[in-house]
Coordinates of C-alpha atoms in Angstrom, one line a residue:
Chain A
X1 CA 35.9 135.1 -67.7
X2 CA 39.5 134.2 -67.4
X3 CA 41.9 131.7 -68.9
X4 CA 42.7 128.9 -66.6
X5 CA 46.5 128.8 -66.1
X6 CA 48.0 125.6 -64.7
X7 CA 51.7 125.3 -63.8
X8 CA 53.5 122.2 -62.8
X9 CA 57.2 122.2 -62.0
X10 CA 59.8 119.7 -60.7
X11 CA 61.5 118.9 -58.4
X12 CA 59.0 119.7 -55.7
X13 CA 61.2 121.9 -53.6
X14 CA 60.5 125.2 -51.8
X15 CA 62.6 127.0 -54.3
X16 CA 60.6 125.6 -57.2
X17 CA 57.3 126.3 -55.4
X18 CA 58.4 129.9 -55.1
X19 CA 59.3 129.9 -58.8
X20 CA 55.7 128.8 -59.6
X21 CA 54.3 131.8 -57.7
X22 CA 56.8 134.1 -59.5
X23 CA 55.8 132.6 -62.9
X24 CA 52.1 133.4 -62.2
X25 CA 53.1 136.9 -61.2
X26 CA 55.1 137.3 -64.4
X27 CA 52.1 136.2 -66.5
X28 CA 49.9 138.6 -64.7
X29 CA 52.3 141.5 -65.4
X30 CA 52.3 140.6 -69.1
X31 CA 48.6 140.4 -69.3
X32 CA 48.3 143.8 -67.8
X33 CA 50.9 145.3 -70.1
X34 CA 49.3 143.9 -73.3
X35 CA 45.6 144.5 -72.3
X36 CA 44.0 146.9 -74.8
X37 CA 40.6 147.2 -73.1
X38 CA 41.6 149.6 -70.3
X39 CA 41.2 153.3 -71.4
X40 CA 44.4 154.3 -69.5
X41 CA 46.5 151.5 -71.2
X42 CA 49.2 152.2 -73.7
X43 CA 47.3 150.5 -76.5
X44 CA 44.3 152.7 -75.8
X45 CA 46.5 155.7 -76.2
X46 CA 47.8 154.3 -79.4
X47 CA 44.4 154.0 -80.9
X48 CA 43.7 157.6 -80.0
X49 CA 46.6 158.5 -82.1
X50 CA 48.9 159.5 -79.3
X51 CA 52.6 158.9 -79.5
X52 CA 53.6 156.1 -77.2
X53 CA 56.7 154.3 -76.0
X54 CA 56.4 150.6 -75.7
X55 CA 57.6 148.9 -72.5
X56 CA 59.7 145.8 -72.5
X57 CA 57.0 143.2 -72.6
X58 CA 54.8 145.2 -74.9
X59 CA 57.6 145.9 -77.2
X60 CA 58.7 142.3 -77.3
X61 CA 55.2 141.0 -78.0
X62 CA 54.6 143.6 -80.6
X63 CA 57.9 143.0 -82.4
X64 CA 57.2 139.3 -82.5
X65 CA 53.7 139.8 -83.8
X66 CA 55.0 142.1 -86.6
X67 CA 57.6 139.4 -87.6
X68 CA 54.9 136.8 -88.0
X69 CA 52.7 139.3 -89.8
X70 CA 55.5 139.9 -92.3
X71 CA 56.3 136.2 -92.7
X72 CA 52.6 135.3 -93.2
X73 CA 52.0 138.2 -95.6
X74 CA 49.4 139.6 -93.2
X75 CA 47.4 136.4 -92.6
X76 CA 48.3 137.1 -89.0
X77 CA 47.9 140.9 -88.4
X78 CA 48.2 142.6 -85.0
X79 CA 46.5 145.7 -86.3
X80 CA 43.1 143.9 -86.4
X81 CA 42.1 145.5 -83.1
X82 CA 39.2 147.6 -84.4
X83 CA 37.7 144.7 -86.4
X84 CA 38.0 142.3 -83.5
X85 CA 36.3 144.9 -81.3
X86 CA 33.6 145.4 -83.8
X87 CA 32.8 141.7 -83.8
X88 CA 32.8 141.8 -80.0
X89 CA 34.9 138.7 -79.5
X90 CA 37.4 140.5 -77.3
X91 CA 34.7 141.5 -74.8
X92 CA 32.7 138.2 -75.1
X93 CA 29.8 140.1 -76.6
X94 CA 29.9 138.9 -80.2
X95 CA 27.6 140.3 -82.9
X96 CA 27.4 140.4 -86.6
X97 CA 28.7 143.8 -87.8
X98 CA 27.1 145.8 -90.6
X99 CA 28.9 145.7 -93.9
X100 CA 29.6 149.4 -93.8
X101 CA 31.0 149.2 -90.2
X102 CA 33.3 146.4 -91.3
X103 CA 34.5 148.3 -94.4
X104 CA 35.3 151.3 -92.2
X105 CA 37.1 149.2 -89.6
X106 CA 39.2 147.4 -92.2
X107 CA 40.7 150.8 -93.2
X108 CA 42.6 150.7 -89.9
X109 CA 44.1 147.3 -90.6
X110 CA 47.6 146.8 -92.1
X111 CA 50.7 145.8 -90.3
X112 CA 52.8 147.4 -93.1
X113 CA 51.4 150.9 -92.1
X114 CA 53.1 150.6 -88.7
X115 CA 56.8 150.7 -87.9
X116 CA 58.7 150.3 -84.7
X117 CA 61.6 152.7 -84.2
X118 CA 63.4 151.7 -81.0
X119 CA 60.5 151.6 -78.6
X120 CA 58.3 154.0 -80.4
X121 CA 55.5 153.0 -82.8
X122 CA 55.3 155.2 -85.9
X123 CA 52.1 155.3 -88.0
X124 CA 50.3 158.0 -89.9
X125 CA 47.0 157.2 -88.3
X126 CA 45.7 155.7 -85.1
X127 CA 46.7 152.1 -84.6
X128 CA 44.3 149.5 -83.2
X129 CA 46.7 146.9 -81.9
X130 CA 45.3 143.6 -80.7
X131 CA 48.1 141.4 -79.3
X132 CA 45.7 138.7 -78.3
X133 CA 47.3 136.4 -80.9
X134 CA 50.7 136.5 -79.2
X135 CA 50.2 137.7 -75.6
X136 CA 49.2 134.4 -74.2
X137 CA 52.1 132.5 -75.9
X138 CA 54.5 135.2 -74.9
X139 CA 53.4 134.9 -71.3
X140 CA 53.7 131.2 -71.3
X141 CA 57.3 131.5 -72.7
X142 CA 58.2 134.0 -70.0
X143 CA 56.7 131.9 -67.2
X144 CA 58.9 128.9 -68.4
X145 CA 61.9 131.2 -68.3
X146 CA 61.2 132.1 -64.7
X147 CA 60.8 128.4 -63.7
X148 CA 64.1 127.4 -65.4
X149 CA 66.0 130.4 -63.9
X150 CA 64.8 129.3 -60.4
X151 CA 66.1 125.8 -60.8
X152 CA 63.1 123.8 -62.2
X153 CA 64.4 120.8 -64.2
X154 CA 61.0 120.0 -65.7
X155 CA 57.6 121.6 -65.9
X156 CA 54.6 122.6 -67.9
X157 CA 52.8 125.9 -68.2
X158 CA 49.3 125.6 -69.7
X159 CA 47.3 128.7 -70.4
X160 CA 44.0 127.5 -71.7
X161 CA 45.5 125.0 -74.1
X162 CA 48.4 127.1 -75.2
X163 CA 51.3 125.5 -73.4
X164 CA 55.0 124.9 -73.1
X165 CA 56.7 121.9 -71.5
X166 CA 60.4 121.4 -70.7
X167 CA 62.5 118.6 -69.3
X168 CA 61.4 115.1 -68.6
X169 CA 58.5 114.3 -66.2
X170 CA 59.2 112.3 -63.1
X171 CA 59.7 108.7 -64.4
X172 CA 61.5 110.0 -67.5
X173 CA 58.4 110.1 -69.7
X174 CA 57.6 112.6 -72.4
X175 CA 54.8 115.1 -72.0
X176 CA 51.5 113.8 -73.5
X177 CA 49.4 116.6 -75.0
X178 CA 46.0 115.9 -76.4
X179 CA 44.8 117.7 -79.5
X180 CA 41.1 118.4 -79.1
X181 CA 38.7 117.2 -81.8
X182 CA 36.5 120.0 -83.2
X183 CA 32.9 120.0 -81.9
X184 CA 33.3 117.6 -79.0
X185 CA 35.4 118.6 -76.1
X186 CA 35.5 115.0 -74.9
X187 CA 37.1 113.7 -78.0
X188 CA 40.7 114.0 -79.3
X189 CA 42.0 114.3 -82.8
X190 CA 45.3 112.8 -81.5
X191 CA 47.9 112.9 -78.8
X192 CA 51.3 114.5 -79.1
X193 CA 54.4 113.5 -77.1
X194 CA 57.0 116.2 -76.6
X195 CA 60.1 116.7 -74.4
X196 CA 60.9 120.4 -74.9
X197 CA 58.5 122.5 -76.8
X198 CA 55.3 124.5 -77.0
X199 CA 51.9 123.6 -78.4
X200 CA 49.1 125.9 -79.4
X201 CA 45.9 125.4 -81.3
X202 CA 43.5 127.7 -83.2
X203 CA 40.1 126.2 -83.8
X204 CA 36.8 127.5 -85.0
X205 CA 35.0 125.7 -82.2
X206 CA 36.3 127.7 -79.2
X207 CA 34.5 131.0 -79.6
X208 CA 31.6 131.5 -82.0
X209 CA 28.0 132.6 -82.3
X210 CA 25.2 131.7 -84.6
X211 CA 22.7 134.1 -86.2
X212 CA 20.5 133.9 -89.2
X213 CA 21.4 130.2 -89.5
X214 CA 25.1 130.9 -90.0
X215 CA 27.9 130.3 -87.6
X216 CA 30.6 132.9 -87.0
X217 CA 33.8 132.0 -85.2
X218 CA 36.5 134.3 -83.8
X219 CA 39.4 133.7 -86.1
X220 CA 39.1 136.7 -88.4
X221 CA 40.6 137.0 -91.9
X222 CA 42.5 140.3 -92.0
X223 CA 41.8 140.4 -95.7
X224 CA 38.0 140.4 -95.4
X225 CA 37.3 141.1 -91.8
X226 CA 35.0 138.0 -91.7
X227 CA 35.7 134.7 -90.0
X228 CA 38.3 132.8 -92.0
X229 CA 36.8 130.1 -94.2
X230 CA 39.9 128.2 -95.4
X231 CA 38.8 124.6 -95.2
X232 CA 40.2 124.1 -91.8
X233 CA 38.6 123.3 -88.4
X234 CA 41.7 123.6 -86.3
X235 CA 45.5 124.1 -86.6
X236 CA 47.8 122.8 -83.9
X237 CA 51.4 123.9 -84.0
X238 CA 54.4 122.5 -82.1
X239 CA 57.3 124.8 -81.9
X240 CA 60.1 125.7 -79.5
X241 CA 58.3 129.0 -78.4
X242 CA 54.6 129.2 -77.5
X243 CA 54.4 132.7 -79.0
X244 CA 55.5 131.3 -82.3
X245 CA 53.1 128.3 -82.1
X246 CA 50.3 130.7 -81.1
X247 CA 50.7 133.1 -83.9
X248 CA 51.5 130.5 -86.6
X249 CA 48.4 128.5 -85.7
X250 CA 46.3 131.6 -86.3
X251 CA 48.1 132.5 -89.5
X252 CA 47.8 129.0 -91.0
X253 CA 44.1 128.8 -90.0
X254 CA 43.5 131.9 -92.1
X255 CA 45.8 130.8 -95.0
X256 CA 44.3 127.3 -95.4
X257 CA 46.1 124.0 -95.6
X258 CA 48.0 124.5 -98.9
X259 CA 49.5 128.0 -98.3
X260 CA 49.7 127.3 -94.6
X261 CA 51.9 124.2 -95.0
X262 CA 54.0 126.2 -97.4
X263 CA 54.7 128.8 -94.7
X264 CA 56.1 126.0 -92.4
X265 CA 58.6 124.8 -95.0
X266 CA 62.2 125.2 -93.9
X267 CA 61.3 125.9 -90.2
X268 CA 63.3 123.5 -88.1
X269 CA 61.5 122.3 -85.1
X270 CA 58.0 123.5 -86.2
X271 CA 55.4 120.9 -86.8
X272 CA 51.7 121.0 -87.5
X273 CA 48.5 118.9 -87.1
X274 CA 45.7 120.2 -89.3
X275 CA 42.1 119.1 -88.9
X276 CA 40.2 119.8 -92.2
X277 CA 36.5 120.5 -92.6
X278 CA 36.2 117.1 -94.2
X279 CA 37.4 115.5 -90.9
X280 CA 40.8 114.5 -92.5
X281 CA 43.8 115.1 -90.3
X282 CA 47.0 116.3 -92.0
X283 CA 50.4 116.3 -90.2
X284 CA 53.7 117.7 -91.3
X285 CA 56.7 115.4 -91.7
X286 CA 58.1 115.8 -88.2
X287 CA 54.9 114.7 -86.5
X288 CA 55.3 111.0 -85.8
X289 CA 59.1 111.1 -85.9
X290 CA 60.6 114.2 -84.1
X291 CA 57.3 114.6 -82.2
X292 CA 55.4 111.6 -81.1
X293 CA 51.8 111.4 -82.4
X294 CA 48.9 109.0 -81.8
X295 CA 45.9 109.4 -84.1
X296 CA 42.5 109.0 -82.5
Chain B
X16 CA 47.0 113.3 -54.1
X17 CA 44.6 112.6 -51.3
X18 CA 41.7 110.4 -52.0
X19 CA 38.7 108.6 -50.7
X20 CA 36.8 111.7 -49.5
X21 CA 33.3 111.0 -50.5
X22 CA 31.7 113.8 -48.6
X23 CA 32.3 117.5 -49.2
X24 CA 31.9 120.0 -46.4
X25 CA 28.6 121.7 -46.4
X26 CA 29.7 125.0 -44.8
X27 CA 31.9 126.7 -42.3
X28 CA 35.4 126.6 -41.2
X29 CA 34.9 123.5 -39.1
X30 CA 34.2 121.5 -42.2
X31 CA 37.4 122.3 -44.1
X32 CA 39.2 119.2 -45.2
X33 CA 42.4 121.0 -44.9
X34 CA 43.5 124.6 -44.5
X35 CA 44.1 126.5 -47.8
X36 CA 47.7 126.9 -48.7
X37 CA 49.4 129.8 -50.4
X38 CA 49.2 127.7 -53.6
X39 CA 45.4 127.5 -53.3
X40 CA 45.2 131.2 -52.9
X41 CA 47.6 131.9 -55.8
X42 CA 45.5 129.7 -58.1
X43 CA 42.2 131.2 -57.1
X44 CA 43.5 134.8 -57.3
X45 CA 45.1 134.1 -60.6
X46 CA 42.0 132.5 -62.0
X47 CA 40.2 135.7 -61.3
X48 CA 42.8 138.1 -62.5
X49 CA 44.3 136.6 -65.6
X50 CA 42.3 137.5 -68.7
X51 CA 43.5 137.5 -72.3
X52 CA 41.8 139.2 -75.2
X53 CA 38.3 138.0 -75.0
X54 CA 37.4 136.7 -71.6
X55 CA 36.3 133.1 -71.7
X56 CA 35.8 130.2 -69.4
X57 CA 37.9 127.3 -70.3
X58 CA 36.3 124.0 -70.1
X59 CA 39.7 122.8 -69.4
X60 CA 41.5 119.5 -69.7
X61 CA 44.9 118.6 -68.7
X62 CA 44.7 115.0 -68.1
X63 CA 43.5 111.7 -69.4
X64 CA 43.6 110.8 -73.0
X65 CA 39.9 111.6 -72.4
X66 CA 39.8 108.5 -70.2
X67 CA 37.4 108.5 -67.4
X68 CA 38.9 109.9 -64.2
X69 CA 38.6 108.6 -60.8
X70 CA 38.1 111.7 -58.7
X71 CA 37.2 115.3 -58.8
X72 CA 39.3 117.9 -57.1
X73 CA 37.1 120.8 -55.8
X74 CA 38.8 124.0 -55.0
X75 CA 37.2 127.0 -53.2
X76 CA 38.5 130.0 -51.5
X77 CA 38.5 128.0 -48.3
X78 CA 40.4 125.0 -49.4
X79 CA 40.2 122.0 -51.6
X80 CA 38.8 118.5 -51.5
X81 CA 39.1 115.3 -53.5
X82 CA 35.9 113.4 -54.1
X83 CA 35.4 110.0 -55.6
X84 CA 33.5 109.8 -58.9
X85 CA 32.6 106.2 -58.3
X86 CA 29.9 107.0 -55.7
X87 CA 26.8 108.9 -56.7
X88 CA 26.4 111.8 -54.3
X89 CA 25.3 115.4 -53.9
X90 CA 27.8 117.9 -52.5
X91 CA 27.1 121.4 -51.4
X92 CA 30.1 123.7 -51.8
X93 CA 30.2 127.2 -50.4
X94 CA 31.7 130.2 -52.3
X95 CA 31.6 133.9 -51.7
X96 CA 28.3 134.2 -53.6
X97 CA 26.7 131.3 -51.8
X98 CA 26.1 127.5 -52.0
X99 CA 26.7 125.6 -55.2
X100 CA 25.4 122.1 -55.7
X101 CA 27.7 119.5 -57.4
X102 CA 26.1 116.2 -58.4
X103 CA 28.1 113.1 -59.0
X104 CA 26.2 110.5 -61.0
X105 CA 27.2 107.6 -63.2
X106 CA 30.9 108.6 -62.9
X107 CA 30.2 112.1 -64.0
X108 CA 30.2 115.4 -62.1
X109 CA 28.1 118.4 -62.9
X110 CA 27.3 121.8 -61.4
X111 CA 23.6 121.3 -60.8
X112 CA 23.0 124.8 -59.4
X113 CA 25.1 127.8 -58.6
X114 CA 24.4 131.3 -57.3
X115 CA 26.5 133.0 -60.0
X116 CA 24.6 135.4 -62.4
X117 CA 25.4 133.9 -65.8
X118 CA 25.1 130.2 -64.8
X119 CA 27.9 129.3 -67.2
X120 CA 29.2 126.6 -64.9
X121 CA 25.8 124.9 -65.0
X122 CA 25.8 125.1 -68.8
X123 CA 29.1 123.4 -69.0
X124 CA 27.3 120.1 -68.4
X125 CA 28.8 117.0 -66.9
X126 CA 32.5 116.2 -66.9
X127 CA 34.1 112.8 -66.4
X128 CA 37.4 112.6 -68.2
X129 CA 40.7 113.3 -66.5
X130 CA 41.7 116.9 -66.9
X131 CA 38.2 118.3 -67.6
X132 CA 37.3 121.3 -65.5
X133 CA 34.3 123.2 -64.5
X134 CA 35.2 126.7 -63.5
X135 CA 32.9 129.2 -61.7
X136 CA 34.9 132.4 -61.4
X137 CA 32.2 134.5 -59.8
X138 CA 31.8 132.0 -57.0
X139 CA 35.5 131.0 -57.0
X140 CA 35.0 127.3 -57.4
X141 CA 36.8 124.9 -59.7
X142 CA 36.0 121.2 -60.2
X143 CA 38.6 119.2 -62.0
X144 CA 38.6 115.5 -62.8
X145 CA 41.8 113.7 -61.9
X146 CA 43.2 110.2 -62.1
X147 CA 42.4 107.5 -64.6
X148 CA 44.4 105.6 -67.1
X149 CA 46.6 107.0 -69.9
X150 CA 46.6 110.4 -68.3
X151 CA 47.5 113.4 -70.4
X152 CA 49.4 116.4 -69.2
X153 CA 47.3 118.9 -71.1
X154 CA 44.9 119.3 -74.0
X155 CA 45.6 121.9 -76.6
X156 CA 42.4 123.5 -77.9

């Protein structure tokens, strides 16, 4: 299955239409560069312990992922590839791993074990990178760059709910972005209004499976290897970059509301909408002022 | 947006409502090619503050069509794997039957709110609700 990508850009000129096609191509190239599933990919070579040089896109996505990993003290960790693979969420074949399997896989996790020297990744043991937490956001950001460079004055790139909008819509209105309510795809937790910015959500309702009467979702805690249980159902982040919004939403979901909101302090232009397990909706200070928000 | 087409072509080139453009092709190719981390079908939404939409836009490899949601009807749409049946009933659209192997599009159930989408990648068909009041530009999920 694929992620549905929608791009709208203005004005409706031949040049901008061409830019939309180029933006799609740019996203495809990033998807190919950051894919870890193909055995002949750079990331596959990395997990075999081979010395690899990262290309431009891969390097950029990896460097950003490492930055968020450091800032979140590992709540977001791009070295979770083996654990993610064990759960099968990356191949859409989820299963509950055995305890021993999980313990073994967790030994490969740890962003601090990996360093980037120029374009070369250095590590003492094979690295299982999973850039899924940043690749989509990065691709959205790059697509917007293409649109702007080609003369689009306004537009939106939406990759399965991770999106970035810029400029004002025809008519001068702000972009209206719904925040899905957990459990019911026909309900909203609220509606955000933005002019320039990105929105990304991590929720426990998007990908999950049930076995033995328990529900297991796809947002894994790098500390335990199990789905994060932090009291949150979803985290929506508004930021200037979609990559940042994407990664922060995952990190905060893992950290929980208290530590998560602490992580956002001092970050200008970054706002959050948190839906708790209790159904309560928490928002940071800028939501409702810097960023429009209607509660539902 | 074109509107008011209450009948979708049953088959063949003669029944195209319009010829596919490069943009239709780009979208369909991209839907097939773009995958991130775990593959997943998006039950998408990029419109309507979950307000009921007025139309569905059906896209296939052969073109696209806009169909009213206000009139109950059955529409047969052809894709590379064969014919799929879309039912419109009580302002909702659903994929009643499809020749794809996993039947995920059928399992998505009915859609009615602006922006909601049923996507059948194997058969290259998308059904998206459009129009309606208080439209959203996207839904983050």
